[in-house]
Amino acid sequence: MAKATNAKTAKTTKPTILITNDDGITSPGIKALVESVKDLGTVVVVAPDKPQSGMGHAITIGHPLRLTKMNIFEGVEAWQCSGTPVDCVKLAVDKVLHGKPDICLSGINHGPNHSINVIYSGTMSAALEAAIESIPSIGFSLLDYSIEADFTGAQHYARLLVKQILGKKIDKHLCLNVNIPQSPLELLKGLKVCRQAYAKYEEAFTERDDPHGKKYYWLTGEFVNFDKGRDTDVWALKNNYVSVVPVQFDLTHYQLKDKLERSLKTK
Amino acid sequence: MAKATNAKTAKTTKPTILITNDDGITSPGIKALVESVKDLGTVVVVAPDKPQSGMGHAITIGHPLRLTKMNIFEGVEAWQCSGTPVDCVKLAVDKVLHGKPDICLSGINHGPNHSINVIYSGTMSAALEAAIESIPSIGFSLLDYSIEADFTGAQHYARLLVKQILGKKIDKHLCLNVNIPQSPLELLKGLKVCRQAYAKYEEAFTERDDPHGKKYYWLTGEFVNFDKGRDTDVWALKNNYVSVVPVQFDLTHYQLKDKLERSLKTK
């Protein structure tokens, strides 16, 4: 009984911060994120046991999942999960935290997740899954794929944002897609709230023959930005701002809905 | 030369219809879809070689893909692909069609993809990928998981919609999420343009012990609809309409964008 009361008191004073990612629990990016917000609440990590980049909003239906406790971040409860980033969030809420955290953070991703990347990104799908569950969430991505990337700027802005979101309770479904330029902290111009740029990848699969003479294909592609707006995440990042795009999970295209209602033969 | 001219003439009169799915190339649903639209254009199938349900917008980055020609639908060019539904669309455009089809159809899925399911659905992610590529697309899902499901109603409305979309050129990024109730054709009340209902799954992982005493978890969950609107897909389906939700890939939450622009401390 006393224990329950303590837990409740602790909850009101110290927020619970769930952290996940898609590069896997051993990536430098998640460590940088843990370090940057560790003192702002009780941090619990539930992250994939292997890289899960490009997994989008995949969930694991056809086979079961494993959770393994890890001693990997000093003073922080951490679990590795055999599933996708979205599985991690679902399992964390149901089987690790036995309830909702105050905020869910995902990242810091090694590589960009601006513009159309939000659709393919495991980092952002984990954050969006939390938002669906009424847990405010932020996904962080650094524009640097290197294992030796400098996360100083990303850490500074992660901390600045988390403090504000925890204090403000802006929206229970809040989900932010935050990208940080690959620049020293002193050159970053600050946070900039943006819209998602209309950009896409121009695919060009690389075709090869295997030793048995059969073809196989590697996905490659060139990123092309069609959007010249100065209010987009791509513009902000080019101009050394940290881009912040609020993301929604209502995918209804309302303008097209009106148009279709007027024009579609229904029978 | 004569061949090239013929191909061009054929193209202007007969549209190319790319068909994919997430249940795999051998599922009855994709066969039903092929049969329903076969005479409306030149159908080409590129679909996964195994079930890919719940894959969301996953793409394959870490290993190469295979394409294998199949003789499975009478008089229709068909390929199975070792990747996700999104991979299928990308590969079809780059390596099978060597260009864009006039329309991309996905399904008919065995089971619903209304409301929040659009986020997890491989069927809808394939359709959305086509829309990103400026290919109008439709994903079809029947509210029946059975291998022996009756696709008659779904086929009727698939054909009705495809004919209209091919004729109208409504929007190059058009993407429709179409769900069909599990009812005989004569009881279906027609197409109804809707918005995505706000609904979600209340997760409850089933926890089990393996023969070595280690825990594992199965994802299960109960579908809960929080949305009482009569303009949603869930309402339409309950009332025996075929729901049609236009879907977008700009995930920016514009209302929250305005709010954040006013309230966020940027440095």
XYZ file of C-alpha atoms in Angstrom:
534
model
C 0.000 0.000 0.000
C 2.763 2.393 1.017
C 4.576 1.389 -2.144
C 1.569 2.265 -4.321
C 1.286 5.678 -2.656
C 4.984 6.326 -3.223
C 4.704 5.354 -6.842
C 1.795 7.768 -7.270
C 3.628 10.621 -5.564
C 6.716 9.980 -7.650
C 4.547 10.024 -10.789
C 3.140 13.465 -10.072
C 6.559 14.995 -9.513
C 8.745 13.074 -11.960
C 7.466 12.365 -15.476
C 8.067 8.993 -17.125
C 9.977 9.282 -20.401
C 9.832 6.278 -22.750
C 12.685 6.180 -25.256
C 12.900 4.026 -28.374
C 14.480 4.216 -31.836
C 14.884 2.309 -35.089
C 18.665 1.995 -35.313
C 18.702 -0.472 -32.413
C 19.452 -0.204 -28.711
C 23.246 -0.154 -29.176
C 23.326 2.832 -31.549
C 25.109 5.999 -30.392
C 22.004 8.060 -31.225
C 19.757 6.514 -28.573
C 22.528 6.843 -25.995
C 22.840 10.544 -26.845
C 19.078 10.979 -26.400
C 19.049 9.154 -23.043
C 21.927 11.308 -21.786
C 20.290 14.549 -22.877
C 17.001 14.078 -20.980
C 17.955 11.645 -18.179
C 17.519 14.182 -15.384
C 14.151 15.469 -16.641
C 12.237 12.378 -15.488
C 12.357 8.622 -15.054
C 13.727 7.324 -18.351
C 12.808 3.811 -19.525
C 14.262 2.464 -22.788
C 12.515 -0.187 -24.917
C 14.266 -0.403 -28.279
C 14.848 -2.917 -31.097
C 17.625 -5.496 -30.717
C 18.752 -4.838 -34.312
C 18.557 -2.045 -36.917
C 14.995 -1.459 -38.145
C 15.462 1.445 -40.540
C 12.817 1.790 -43.225
C 10.372 -0.398 -41.301
C 7.651 2.263 -41.496
C 4.641 1.442 -39.364
C 5.230 -2.328 -39.531
C 3.929 -4.490 -36.690
C 4.672 -8.129 -35.944
C 1.611 -10.339 -36.321
C 2.859 -13.724 -37.519
C 5.368 -14.561 -34.791
C 5.844 -13.752 -31.118
C 8.091 -11.087 -29.595
C 10.858 -11.208 -27.017
C 11.819 -8.637 -24.395
C 15.255 -8.840 -22.741
C 16.425 -6.642 -19.873
C 19.723 -4.891 -20.587
C 22.331 -3.162 -18.481
C 23.480 -0.690 -21.062
C 22.657 2.858 -19.885
C 23.881 3.867 -16.428
C 21.015 4.104 -13.952
C 18.346 3.641 -16.646
C 15.929 0.699 -17.006
C 16.399 -0.690 -20.520
C 14.892 -3.526 -22.549
C 15.696 -4.790 -26.005
C 12.816 -6.062 -28.105
C 12.887 -8.472 -31.041
C 10.210 -6.513 -32.952
C 9.773 -3.314 -34.925
C 9.869 0.215 -33.457
C 6.034 0.221 -33.318
C 6.072 -3.140 -31.491
C 8.481 -1.581 -28.957
C 6.022 1.189 -28.078
C 3.081 -1.221 -27.795
C 5.050 -3.678 -25.623
C 6.507 -0.909 -23.466
C 3.048 0.423 -22.577
C 1.466 -2.992 -21.979
C 4.288 -5.087 -20.483
C 7.049 -2.809 -19.192
C 5.421 0.387 -17.915
C 1.959 -1.180 -17.395
C 0.536 2.195 -18.359
C 1.277 5.284 -20.404
C 4.447 7.328 -20.052
C 4.178 11.135 -19.975
C 6.111 11.404 -23.207
C 7.655 9.090 -25.794
C 10.911 10.003 -27.532
C 12.327 8.215 -30.554
C 15.856 8.511 -31.916
C 18.192 10.187 -32.237
C 18.142 8.671 -35.714
C 21.367 8.413 -37.680
C 20.193 10.113 -40.881
C 17.371 12.444 -41.983
C 13.635 11.840 -41.621
C 12.345 15.092 -43.107
C 9.708 15.439 -45.874
C 8.482 12.125 -47.365
C 10.905 10.131 -45.183
C 8.335 10.415 -42.382
C 6.327 7.713 -44.197
C 9.153 5.148 -44.365
C 10.782 5.962 -41.043
C 10.701 3.495 -38.165
C 11.784 6.354 -35.867
C 8.719 8.415 -36.741
C 6.330 5.446 -36.803
C 7.253 4.674 -33.193
C 6.508 8.307 -32.292
C 3.222 8.251 -34.236
C 2.173 5.012 -32.538
C 2.626 6.742 -29.176
C 0.505 9.684 -30.379
C -2.267 7.278 -31.429
C -2.122 5.980 -27.838
C -2.583 9.579 -26.559
C 1.063 9.854 -25.516
C 2.742 13.066 -26.715
C 5.811 12.107 -28.709
C 8.867 13.461 -30.502
C 11.078 11.762 -33.069
C 14.609 13.150 -33.473
C 16.840 12.660 -36.505
C 20.320 14.020 -37.180
C 21.365 14.679 -40.775
C 24.454 12.504 -40.368
C 24.604 8.734 -40.960
C 28.062 8.354 -39.392
C 28.517 6.117 -36.357
C 30.823 8.886 -35.065
C 28.294 11.699 -35.636
C 28.406 14.662 -33.244
C 25.085 14.749 -31.371
C 25.812 17.914 -29.339
C 23.404 20.157 -31.268
C 20.712 17.466 -31.414
C 21.017 16.882 -27.660
C 20.710 20.589 -26.896
C 17.481 20.952 -28.911
C 16.056 17.611 -27.753
C 16.365 18.829 -24.178
C 14.910 22.264 -24.995
C 11.878 20.677 -26.678
C 11.238 17.933 -24.120
C 11.248 20.484 -21.280
C 8.677 22.605 -23.105
C 6.408 19.737 -24.156
C 6.420 18.225 -20.648
C 5.517 21.618 -19.187
C 2.867 22.695 -21.694
C 0.576 19.690 -22.438
C -0.142 21.120 -25.907
C -2.141 18.161 -27.275
C -2.491 14.543 -26.172
C -1.939 13.393 -29.766
C 1.044 15.702 -30.294
C 3.689 14.104 -32.487
C 6.698 16.109 -33.640
C 9.115 15.196 -36.409
C 12.347 16.968 -35.484
C 15.377 17.009 -37.771
C 18.709 18.551 -36.837
C 21.264 19.818 -39.384
C 24.783 18.407 -39.286
C 26.311 21.611 -37.895
C 28.074 22.661 -34.713
C 25.649 23.822 -32.013
C 26.756 27.460 -32.251
C 25.795 27.617 -35.935
C 22.249 26.267 -35.411
C 19.700 29.086 -35.664
C 17.054 27.522 -33.393
C 13.805 25.558 -33.765
C 11.556 26.314 -36.737
C 7.991 24.980 -36.960
C 7.463 23.779 -40.556
C 5.286 21.794 -42.877
C 6.420 18.578 -44.587
C 8.065 19.363 -47.942
C 6.726 17.650 -51.047
C 9.726 15.579 -52.009
C 10.331 11.997 -53.027
C 12.930 9.485 -54.125
C 13.533 8.847 -57.805
C 14.154 5.116 -57.717
C 16.828 3.400 -59.689
C 17.260 -0.200 -58.610
C 20.749 -1.549 -59.109
C 20.480 -4.819 -61.037
C 23.080 -7.542 -60.473
C 23.581 -11.205 -61.337
C 24.198 -13.696 -58.537
C 26.856 -16.452 -58.942
C 24.093 -18.697 -60.369
C 23.206 -16.189 -63.097
C 19.946 -15.031 -61.498
C 19.124 -11.346 -61.201
C 18.716 -9.480 -57.921
C 17.926 -5.839 -57.195
C 19.190 -3.313 -54.671
C 16.936 -0.400 -53.787
C 18.720 2.889 -54.440
C 17.305 6.274 -55.242
C 17.975 9.963 -55.501
C 16.172 12.396 -53.204
C 14.361 15.099 -55.183
C 12.677 18.093 -53.559
C 9.821 19.493 -55.687
C 8.792 22.002 -53.040
C 10.182 25.523 -53.254
C 8.304 26.797 -50.173
C 10.244 28.594 -47.428
C 7.949 27.113 -44.795
C 9.060 23.484 -45.323
C 11.355 21.264 -43.276
C 13.769 20.892 -46.204
C 14.146 24.700 -46.472
C 14.617 25.064 -42.724
C 17.347 22.406 -42.611
C 19.198 23.923 -45.580
C 19.186 27.201 -43.699
C 20.555 25.646 -40.499
C 17.328 25.629 -38.504
C 16.167 22.623 -36.493
C 12.933 21.658 -38.286
C 9.842 20.783 -36.226
C 6.885 19.317 -38.140
C 3.740 18.371 -36.179
C 2.512 15.054 -37.589
C -1.017 13.629 -37.694
C -2.445 10.142 -38.117
C -5.726 11.217 -39.739
C -4.722 10.566 -43.342
C -8.046 11.751 -44.808
C -7.458 14.055 -47.784
C -10.323 16.471 -46.994
C -10.065 18.557 -50.183
C -10.300 15.452 -52.349
C -13.127 14.184 -50.140
C -15.254 17.215 -51.067
C -14.361 16.853 -54.738
C -15.229 13.138 -54.782
C -18.511 13.679 -52.950
C -19.599 15.963 -55.776
C -18.384 13.801 -58.656
C -18.486 10.082 -57.821
C -21.191 7.805 -59.191
C -22.015 5.686 -56.157
C -23.845 2.713 -57.678
C 10.141 0.134 -85.102
C 6.720 -1.200 -86.036
C 6.606 -2.828 -82.619
C 7.347 0.449 -80.864
C 4.576 2.200 -82.786
C 2.129 -0.537 -81.915
C 3.066 -0.310 -78.259
C 2.471 3.418 -78.309
C -0.899 3.086 -80.037
C -1.913 0.386 -77.590
C -0.923 2.649 -74.701
C -3.181 5.482 -75.778
C -6.221 3.255 -76.120
C -5.664 0.700 -73.378
C -4.602 1.836 -69.923
C -1.971 -0.088 -67.950
C -3.266 -1.369 -64.610
C -0.663 -2.399 -62.032
C -2.018 -4.752 -59.365
C -0.360 -5.666 -56.073
C -1.429 -6.689 -52.551
C -0.087 -7.620 -49.137
C -1.570 -11.110 -48.690
C 0.746 -12.530 -51.353
C 0.362 -13.370 -55.034
C -1.465 -16.671 -54.375
C -4.280 -15.174 -52.266
C -7.859 -15.402 -53.605
C -8.296 -11.631 -53.096
C -5.748 -10.596 -55.712
C -7.194 -13.123 -58.164
C -10.655 -11.632 -57.617
C -9.275 -8.147 -58.302
C -7.480 -9.233 -61.486
C -10.649 -10.902 -62.775
C -12.823 -7.871 -62.049
C -10.770 -5.347 -64.068
C -8.922 -7.534 -66.583
C -10.827 -6.227 -69.615
C -10.487 -2.553 -68.638
C -6.814 -2.368 -69.632
C -3.516 -4.233 -69.739
C -3.158 -5.748 -66.284
C 0.319 -6.434 -64.869
C 0.680 -8.058 -61.428
C 3.714 -7.542 -59.182
C 2.941 -8.899 -55.722
C 4.749 -10.322 -52.668
C 5.772 -13.995 -52.691
C 4.480 -14.390 -49.117
C 1.962 -12.706 -46.765
C 3.032 -9.182 -45.771
C 0.123 -8.062 -43.602
C 0.905 -5.332 -41.101
C 4.081 -4.337 -42.947
C 2.966 -0.707 -43.113
C 5.178 1.424 -45.319
C 8.224 -0.815 -44.816
C 10.878 -0.891 -47.540
C 13.810 -3.272 -47.939
C 17.158 -1.538 -47.532
C 19.500 -4.095 -45.984
C 19.234 -6.911 -48.512
C 18.479 -7.296 -52.210
C 15.169 -8.189 -53.842
C 14.133 -10.907 -56.255
C 11.546 -10.815 -59.039
C 10.235 -14.100 -60.480
C 7.889 -14.389 -63.445
C 4.776 -16.430 -62.702
C 2.161 -18.157 -64.807
C -0.704 -17.826 -62.389
C -3.408 -15.583 -63.907
C -4.679 -16.491 -67.367
C -3.442 -14.070 -70.001
C -1.943 -11.672 -67.431
C 1.749 -10.840 -66.947
C 2.591 -11.592 -63.324
C 5.702 -11.376 -61.134
C 6.278 -12.361 -57.539
C 8.629 -10.206 -55.510
C 10.571 -11.126 -52.376
C 9.975 -7.701 -50.778
C 7.238 -5.687 -49.096
C 4.142 -4.277 -50.861
C 5.907 -0.895 -51.192
C 8.958 -2.612 -52.718
C 6.600 -4.255 -55.248
C 5.333 -0.887 -56.485
C 8.822 0.593 -56.714
C 10.201 -2.444 -58.568
C 7.194 -2.659 -60.872
C 7.659 0.922 -62.047
C 11.451 0.716 -62.440
C 12.074 -2.853 -63.620
C 8.831 -4.388 -64.954
C 6.838 -1.583 -66.578
C 9.838 0.726 -67.139
C 7.465 3.598 -66.536
C 4.283 4.526 -64.720
C 1.026 2.612 -65.075
C -2.215 4.588 -65.487
C -3.503 3.277 -62.181
C -2.286 1.074 -59.340
C -4.697 -1.242 -57.515
C -3.915 -3.058 -54.287
C -5.864 -5.946 -52.761
C -8.463 -7.215 -52.476
C -7.277 -7.543 -48.883
C -8.645 -10.350 -46.739
C -9.779 -8.252 -43.758
C -10.580 -4.604 -42.997
C -8.289 -1.600 -43.500
C -10.656 1.146 -42.373
C -9.913 3.866 -39.784
C -6.485 3.570 -38.091
C -5.719 0.332 -39.971
C -4.635 2.499 -42.917
C -1.419 3.197 -40.971
C -0.457 -0.474 -40.457
C -1.758 -1.820 -43.740
C 0.594 -3.121 -46.405
C -2.310 -2.973 -48.876
C -2.763 0.758 -48.342
C 0.961 1.512 -48.143
C 1.404 0.035 -51.627
C -1.409 2.283 -52.865
C 0.045 5.328 -51.101
C 3.482 4.637 -52.565
C 1.922 4.749 -56.034
C 0.228 8.065 -55.202
C 3.584 9.513 -54.089
C 4.863 8.489 -57.549
C 1.954 10.422 -59.146
C 0.075 7.229 -60.025
C -3.616 7.311 -59.029
C -4.258 4.334 -56.781
C -6.967 2.395 -54.955
C -6.615 -0.112 -52.135
C -9.493 -2.575 -51.675
C -10.245 -4.513 -48.494
C -13.095 -6.909 -47.766
C -14.338 -7.231 -44.180
C -13.806 -10.992 -44.237
C -10.576 -12.802 -43.315
C -11.746 -16.151 -44.674
C -9.836 -17.878 -47.475
C -13.288 -18.744 -48.857
C -14.636 -15.185 -48.682
C -17.196 -14.125 -51.298
C -15.647 -11.319 -53.359
C -18.673 -10.676 -55.603
C -19.640 -7.355 -54.001
C -16.033 -6.195 -53.764
C -15.476 -7.039 -57.437
C -18.564 -5.120 -58.523
C -17.517 -1.945 -56.723
C -13.842 -2.313 -57.673
C -14.886 -2.333 -61.324
C -17.279 0.600 -60.875
C -14.559 2.689 -59.221
C -11.710 1.790 -61.561
C -13.815 2.704 -64.614
C -14.610 6.099 -63.111
C -11.085 6.898 -61.938
C -9.572 5.885 -65.297
C -12.078 8.112 -67.065
C -11.944 11.164 -64.823
C -8.257 11.871 -63.942
C -9.346 13.465 -60.661
C -5.889 14.009 -59.137
C -2.460 12.582 -59.952
C -1.886 11.886 -56.246
C -5.332 10.334 -55.770
C -5.255 7.454 -53.308
C -8.478 5.805 -52.178
C -8.918 3.488 -49.219
C -11.928 1.356 -50.126
C -13.490 -1.126 -47.679
C -16.346 -3.450 -48.560
C -18.781 -4.928 -46.004
C -19.148 -8.695 -45.791
C -22.622 -8.701 -47.386
C -24.195 -10.066 -50.542
C -23.975 -7.611 -53.455
C -27.712 -6.901 -53.450
C -27.590 -5.663 -49.845
C -24.729 -3.192 -50.438
C -26.047 0.371 -50.574
C -23.346 1.811 -52.838
C -20.132 3.829 -52.483
C -19.918 6.415 -49.711
C -17.095 8.985 -49.565
C -15.967 9.205 -45.914
C -13.327 10.429 -43.551
C -11.097 8.092 -41.530
C -12.745 7.309 -38.155
C -10.754 7.977 -35.002
C -10.371 4.445 -33.690
C -7.527 2.345 -32.352
C -6.535 -1.003 -30.928
C -6.434 -1.490 -27.160
C -3.428 -3.758 -26.923
C -3.255 -6.744 -24.671
C -0.211 -8.877 -25.424
C -0.642 -12.547 -24.625
C 2.272 -13.625 -22.436
C 3.516 -17.230 -22.640
C 6.488 -19.274 -21.444
C 8.559 -21.174 -23.987
C 9.756 -24.759 -23.222
C 12.950 -23.216 -21.760
C 11.002 -21.058 -19.303
C 11.577 -17.781 -21.136
C 8.687 -15.416 -21.797
C 7.393 -14.461 -25.238
C 4.564 -12.169 -26.321
C 1.852 -12.350 -28.987
C 0.358 -9.103 -30.222
C -3.411 -9.114 -29.750
C -5.813 -6.257 -29.295
C -9.390 -5.136 -29.304
C -10.581 -2.615 -31.883
C -12.232 0.407 -30.262
C -14.025 3.133 -32.212
C -14.058 6.465 -30.352
C -15.668 8.297 -33.254
C -19.437 8.713 -33.272
C -19.545 10.681 -36.548
C -21.874 9.533 -39.329
C -19.363 10.689 -41.938
C -16.715 8.078 -41.056
C -15.699 4.857 -42.773
C -16.625 2.788 -39.705
C -20.174 4.217 -39.732
C -20.545 3.639 -43.485
C -19.427 0.007 -43.222
C -21.768 -0.668 -40.297
C -24.580 0.661 -42.457
C -23.668 -1.530 -45.435
C -22.047 1.145 -47.582
C -18.759 0.619 -49.397
C -16.501 3.200 -47.700
C -14.195 5.356 -49.842
C -11.634 7.485 -47.966
C -9.248 9.660 -49.999
C -5.818 9.354 -48.370
C -2.934 11.833 -48.338
C 0.791 11.552 -47.691
C 1.266 15.073 -46.352
C 1.207 14.199 -42.646
C 1.595 17.815 -41.462
C -0.868 18.605 -38.680
C -1.633 22.177 -39.798
C -3.759 23.186 -36.790
C -1.019 22.154 -34.386
C 1.523 23.899 -36.624
C -0.219 27.240 -36.080
C -0.504 26.618 -32.334
C 3.168 25.668 -32.020
C 4.318 28.653 -34.075
C 2.662 30.902 -31.525
C 3.838 29.093 -28.400
C 7.222 27.405 -28.912
C 10.428 28.891 -27.494
C 12.828 28.394 -30.383
C 16.240 28.776 -28.684
